[in-house]
PDB file of C-alpha atoms in Angstrom:
ATOM      1  CA  UNK A   1       7.927   0.115 -24.533  1.00  0.00           C
ATOM      2  CA  UNK A   2       5.477  -1.495 -22.083  1.00  0.00           C
ATOM      3  CA  UNK A   3       7.624  -0.691 -19.062  1.00  0.00           C
ATOM      4  CA  UNK A   4       7.778   3.008 -19.938  1.00  0.00           C
ATOM      5  CA  UNK A   5       4.002   3.091 -20.430  1.00  0.00           C
ATOM      6  CA  UNK A   6       3.471   1.334 -17.090  1.00  0.00           C
ATOM      7  CA  UNK A   7       5.726   3.909 -15.383  1.00  0.00           C
ATOM      8  CA  UNK A   8       3.838   6.822 -16.975  1.00  0.00           C
ATOM      9  CA  UNK A   9       0.489   5.381 -15.894  1.00  0.00           C
ATOM     10  CA  UNK A  10       1.807   4.852 -12.374  1.00  0.00           C
ATOM     11  CA  UNK A  11       3.036   8.455 -12.291  1.00  0.00           C
ATOM     12  CA  UNK A  12      -0.360   9.730 -13.502  1.00  0.00           C
ATOM     13  CA  UNK A  13      -2.067   7.720 -10.768  1.00  0.00           C
ATOM     14  CA  UNK A  14       0.180   9.458  -8.227  1.00  0.00           C
ATOM     15  CA  UNK A  15      -0.579  13.026  -9.333  1.00  0.00           C
ATOM     16  CA  UNK A  16      -3.227  13.651  -6.630  1.00  0.00           C
ATOM     17  CA  UNK A  17      -0.875  12.147  -4.058  1.00  0.00           C
ATOM     18  CA  UNK A  18       1.958  14.388  -5.206  1.00  0.00           C
ATOM     19  CA  UNK A  19      -0.223  17.451  -4.732  1.00  0.00           C
ATOM     20  CA  UNK A  20      -1.228  16.165  -1.301  1.00  0.00           C
ATOM     21  CA  UNK A  21       2.439  15.609  -0.478  1.00  0.00           C
ATOM     22  CA  UNK A  22       3.394  19.054  -1.761  1.00  0.00           C
ATOM     23  CA  UNK A  23       0.654  20.641   0.332  1.00  0.00           C
ATOM     24  CA  UNK A  24       1.804  18.745   3.419  1.00  0.00           C
ATOM     25  CA  UNK A  25       5.402  19.791   2.843  1.00  0.00           C
ATOM     26  CA  UNK A  26       4.555  23.391   1.918  1.00  0.00           C
ATOM     27  CA  UNK A  27       4.982  24.519   5.493  1.00  0.00           C
ATOM     28  CA  UNK A  28       8.684  23.635   5.316  1.00  0.00           C
ATOM     29  CA  UNK A  29      11.440  25.601   3.639  1.00  0.00           C
ATOM     30  CA  UNK A  30      11.166  25.246  -0.142  1.00  0.00           C
ATOM     31  CA  UNK A  31      14.619  23.657  -0.449  1.00  0.00           C
ATOM     32  CA  UNK A  32      13.704  21.109   2.200  1.00  0.00           C
ATOM     33  CA  UNK A  33      10.402  20.290   0.507  1.00  0.00           C
ATOM     34  CA  UNK A  34      12.151  19.943  -2.870  1.00  0.00           C
ATOM     35  CA  UNK A  35      14.558  17.461  -1.302  1.00  0.00           C
ATOM     36  CA  UNK A  36      11.981  15.468   0.678  1.00  0.00           C
ATOM     37  CA  UNK A  37       9.213  15.013  -1.896  1.00  0.00           C
ATOM     38  CA  UNK A  38      11.289  12.888  -4.297  1.00  0.00           C
ATOM     39  CA  UNK A  39      12.451  10.756  -1.371  1.00  0.00           C
ATOM     40  CA  UNK A  40       8.897  10.193  -0.166  1.00  0.00           C
ATOM     41  CA  UNK A  41       7.738   9.290  -3.662  1.00  0.00           C
ATOM     42  CA  UNK A  42      10.726   6.954  -4.038  1.00  0.00           C
ATOM     43  CA  UNK A  43       9.734   5.300  -0.750  1.00  0.00           C
ATOM     44  CA  UNK A  44       6.162   4.929  -1.948  1.00  0.00           C
ATOM     45  CA  UNK A  45       7.327   3.316  -5.206  1.00  0.00           C
ATOM     46  CA  UNK A  46       9.595   0.978  -3.248  1.00  0.00           C
ATOM     47  CA  UNK A  47       6.742  -0.112  -1.012  1.00  0.00           C
ATOM     48  CA  UNK A  48       4.358  -0.569  -3.944  1.00  0.00           C
ATOM     49  CA  UNK A  49       6.927  -2.867  -5.557  1.00  0.00           C
ATOM     50  CA  UNK A  50       7.705  -4.845  -2.385  1.00  0.00           C
ATOM     51  CA  UNK A  51       4.593  -4.643  -0.179  1.00  0.00           C
ATOM     52  CA  UNK A  52       4.392  -8.426   0.132  1.00  0.00           C
ATOM     53  CA  UNK A  53       7.892  -8.519   1.627  1.00  0.00           C
ATOM     54  CA  UNK A  54       8.553  -8.068   5.323  1.00  0.00           C
ATOM     55  CA  UNK A  55       9.135  -4.300   5.139  1.00  0.00           C
ATOM     56  CA  UNK A  56       9.827  -2.258   8.219  1.00  0.00           C
ATOM     57  CA  UNK A  57       9.781   1.516   8.606  1.00  0.00           C
ATOM     58  CA  UNK A  58      13.522   1.442   9.324  1.00  0.00           C
ATOM     59  CA  UNK A  59      14.220  -0.434   6.063  1.00  0.00           C
ATOM     60  CA  UNK A  60      12.299   2.028   3.911  1.00  0.00           C
ATOM     61  CA  UNK A  61      13.691   5.042   5.777  1.00  0.00           C
ATOM     62  CA  UNK A  62      17.239   3.785   5.238  1.00  0.00           C
ATOM     63  CA  UNK A  63      16.536   3.243   1.529  1.00  0.00           C
ATOM     64  CA  UNK A  64      15.658   6.930   1.154  1.00  0.00           C
ATOM     65  CA  UNK A  65      18.344   8.220   3.545  1.00  0.00           C
ATOM     66  CA  UNK A  66      16.080   9.499   6.307  1.00  0.00           C
ATOM     67  CA  UNK A  67      15.908   8.676   9.986  1.00  0.00           C
ATOM     68  CA  UNK A  68      13.152   6.254  10.946  1.00  0.00           C
ATOM     69  CA  UNK A  69      11.241   8.780  13.069  1.00  0.00           C
ATOM     70  CA  UNK A  70      11.560  11.609  10.542  1.00  0.00           C
ATOM     71  CA  UNK A  71      10.518   9.358   7.659  1.00  0.00           C
ATOM     72  CA  UNK A  72       7.499   7.932   9.511  1.00  0.00           C
ATOM     73  CA  UNK A  73       6.263  11.411  10.406  1.00  0.00           C
ATOM     74  CA  UNK A  74       6.789  12.810   6.899  1.00  0.00           C
ATOM     75  CA  UNK A  75       5.209   9.809   5.161  1.00  0.00           C
ATOM     76  CA  UNK A  76       2.037  10.146   7.206  1.00  0.00           C
ATOM     77  CA  UNK A  77       1.923  13.917   6.710  1.00  0.00           C
ATOM     78  CA  UNK A  78       2.421  13.595   2.961  1.00  0.00           C
ATOM     79  CA  UNK A  79       0.140  10.653   2.197  1.00  0.00           C
ATOM     80  CA  UNK A  80      -2.444  10.740   4.976  1.00  0.00           C
ATOM     81  CA  UNK A  81      -1.649   7.300   6.344  1.00  0.00           C
ATOM     82  CA  UNK A  82       1.233   5.643   8.122  1.00  0.00           C
ATOM     83  CA  UNK A  83       3.562   3.317   6.257  1.00  0.00           C
ATOM     84  CA  UNK A  84       1.986   0.394   8.125  1.00  0.00           C
ATOM     85  CA  UNK A  85      -1.521   1.481   7.067  1.00  0.00           C
ATOM     86  CA  UNK A  86      -0.354   1.896   3.468  1.00  0.00           C
ATOM     87  CA  UNK A  87       1.193  -1.588   3.376  1.00  0.00           C
ATOM     88  CA  UNK A  88      -1.891  -3.086   5.024  1.00  0.00           C
ATOM     89  CA  UNK A  89      -4.153  -1.432   2.435  1.00  0.00           C
ATOM     90  CA  UNK A  90      -2.009  -2.690  -0.455  1.00  0.00           C
ATOM     91  CA  UNK A  91      -1.983  -6.222   0.964  1.00  0.00           C
ATOM     92  CA  UNK A  92      -5.744  -6.283   1.503  1.00  0.00           C
ATOM     93  CA  UNK A  93      -6.388  -4.923  -1.987  1.00  0.00           C
ATOM     94  CA  UNK A  94      -4.118  -7.661  -3.355  1.00  0.00           C
ATOM     95  CA  UNK A  95      -6.001 -10.272  -1.324  1.00  0.00           C
ATOM     96  CA  UNK A  96      -9.312  -8.994  -2.678  1.00  0.00           C
ATOM     97  CA  UNK A  97      -7.986  -9.292  -6.234  1.00  0.00           C
ATOM     98  CA  UNK A  98      -6.625 -12.795  -5.631  1.00  0.00           C
ATOM     99  CA  UNK A  99      -9.860 -14.075  -4.114  1.00  0.00           C
ATOM    100  CA  UNK A 100     -11.261 -14.662  -7.573  1.00  0.00           C
ATOM    101  CA  UNK A 101      -8.064 -14.890  -9.596  1.00  0.00           C
ATOM    102  CA  UNK A 102      -6.591 -17.697  -7.468  1.00  0.00           C
ATOM    103  CA  UNK A 103      -8.412 -20.733  -6.142  1.00  0.00           C
ATOM    104  CA  UNK A 104      -6.368 -20.973  -2.952  1.00  0.00           C
ATOM    105  CA  UNK A 105      -7.800 -21.326   0.522  1.00  0.00           C
ATOM    106  CA  UNK A 106      -8.408 -18.221   2.597  1.00  0.00           C
ATOM    107  CA  UNK A 107      -5.655 -19.389   4.963  1.00  0.00           C
ATOM    108  CA  UNK A 108      -3.157 -19.714   2.112  1.00  0.00           C
ATOM    109  CA  UNK A 109      -4.223 -16.357   0.685  1.00  0.00           C
ATOM    110  CA  UNK A 110      -3.665 -14.677   4.046  1.00  0.00           C
ATOM    111  CA  UNK A 111      -0.163 -16.122   4.202  1.00  0.00           C
ATOM    112  CA  UNK A 112       0.552 -15.043   0.611  1.00  0.00           C
ATOM    113  CA  UNK A 113      -0.294 -11.422   1.377  1.00  0.00           C
ATOM    114  CA  UNK A 114       1.777 -11.237   4.535  1.00  0.00           C
ATOM    115  CA  UNK A 115      -0.464 -12.237   7.429  1.00  0.00           C
ATOM    116  CA  UNK A 116       0.920 -14.764   9.899  1.00  0.00           C
ATOM    117  CA  UNK A 117      -2.445 -15.763  11.332  1.00  0.00           C
ATOM    118  CA  UNK A 118      -5.796 -16.485   9.765  1.00  0.00           C
ATOM    119  CA  UNK A 119      -7.701 -14.567  12.433  1.00  0.00           C
ATOM    120  CA  UNK A 120      -5.699 -11.356  11.930  1.00  0.00           C
ATOM    121  CA  UNK A 121      -6.166 -11.617   8.151  1.00  0.00           C
ATOM    122  CA  UNK A 122      -9.932 -12.154   8.444  1.00  0.00           C
ATOM    123  CA  UNK A 123     -10.244  -9.328  10.977  1.00  0.00           C
ATOM    124  CA  UNK A 124      -8.294  -6.889   8.780  1.00  0.00           C
ATOM    125  CA  UNK A 125     -10.167  -7.916   5.629  1.00  0.00           C
ATOM    126  CA  UNK A 126     -13.556  -7.534   7.316  1.00  0.00           C
ATOM    127  CA  UNK A 127     -12.511  -4.137   8.672  1.00  0.00           C
ATOM    128  CA  UNK A 128     -11.605  -2.912   5.173  1.00  0.00           C
ATOM    129  CA  UNK A 129     -14.351  -4.517   3.050  1.00  0.00           C
ATOM    130  CA  UNK A 130     -17.170  -5.280   5.496  1.00  0.00           C
ATOM    131  CA  UNK A 131     -17.145  -9.039   4.796  1.00  0.00           C
ATOM    132  CA  UNK A 132     -14.863 -11.925   5.606  1.00  0.00           C
ATOM    133  CA  UNK A 133     -12.688 -13.128   2.699  1.00  0.00           C
ATOM    134  CA  UNK A 134     -14.874 -16.221   2.250  1.00  0.00           C
ATOM    135  CA  UNK A 135     -18.062 -14.135   2.263  1.00  0.00           C
ATOM    136  CA  UNK A 136     -16.508 -11.710  -0.210  1.00  0.00           C
ATOM    137  CA  UNK A 137     -15.476 -14.545  -2.550  1.00  0.00           C
ATOM    138  CA  UNK A 138     -18.980 -16.086  -2.323  1.00  0.00           C
ATOM    139  CA  UNK A 139     -20.623 -12.740  -3.046  1.00  0.00           C
ATOM    140  CA  UNK A 140     -18.412 -12.143  -6.099  1.00  0.00           C
ATOM    141  CA  UNK A 141     -19.054 -15.627  -7.415  1.00  0.00           C
ATOM    142  CA  UNK A 142     -22.831 -15.219  -6.979  1.00  0.00           C
ATOM    143  CA  UNK A 143     -22.708 -11.886  -8.861  1.00  0.00           C
ATOM    144  CA  UNK A 144     -20.894 -13.538 -11.765  1.00  0.00           C
ATOM    145  CA  UNK A 145     -23.490 -16.298 -12.142  1.00  0.00           C
TER     146      UNK A 145
END
């Protein structure tokens, strides 16, 4: 089954993150850590599946039955980045992938991956990859020629 294989591969990709999460939660009571880790991983899976949606910390926290503040603090402790940073990274990685896969304008691409303004998309992309989206696309195209 392709879906089962995809799930196994996704779980294998998360193994280092699980250890990081376990280490971050190790300072808590064992019963608390055993309860929280599955919730945090469930939240991470939810975000990976819906990162292009308009997700808020409160929405994800509610989905895993934690308070917004508690969830935000635990997510950052477990995964080394805030939920906002995680979503931003996923969106920028998706944009990078789509730069060559799709022949849409940079403006349209920014909108597709959740940015409401071109300037904020370009600024975030340049901060992550060192080039503007257009420069990145040009560089990739030149490398393929």
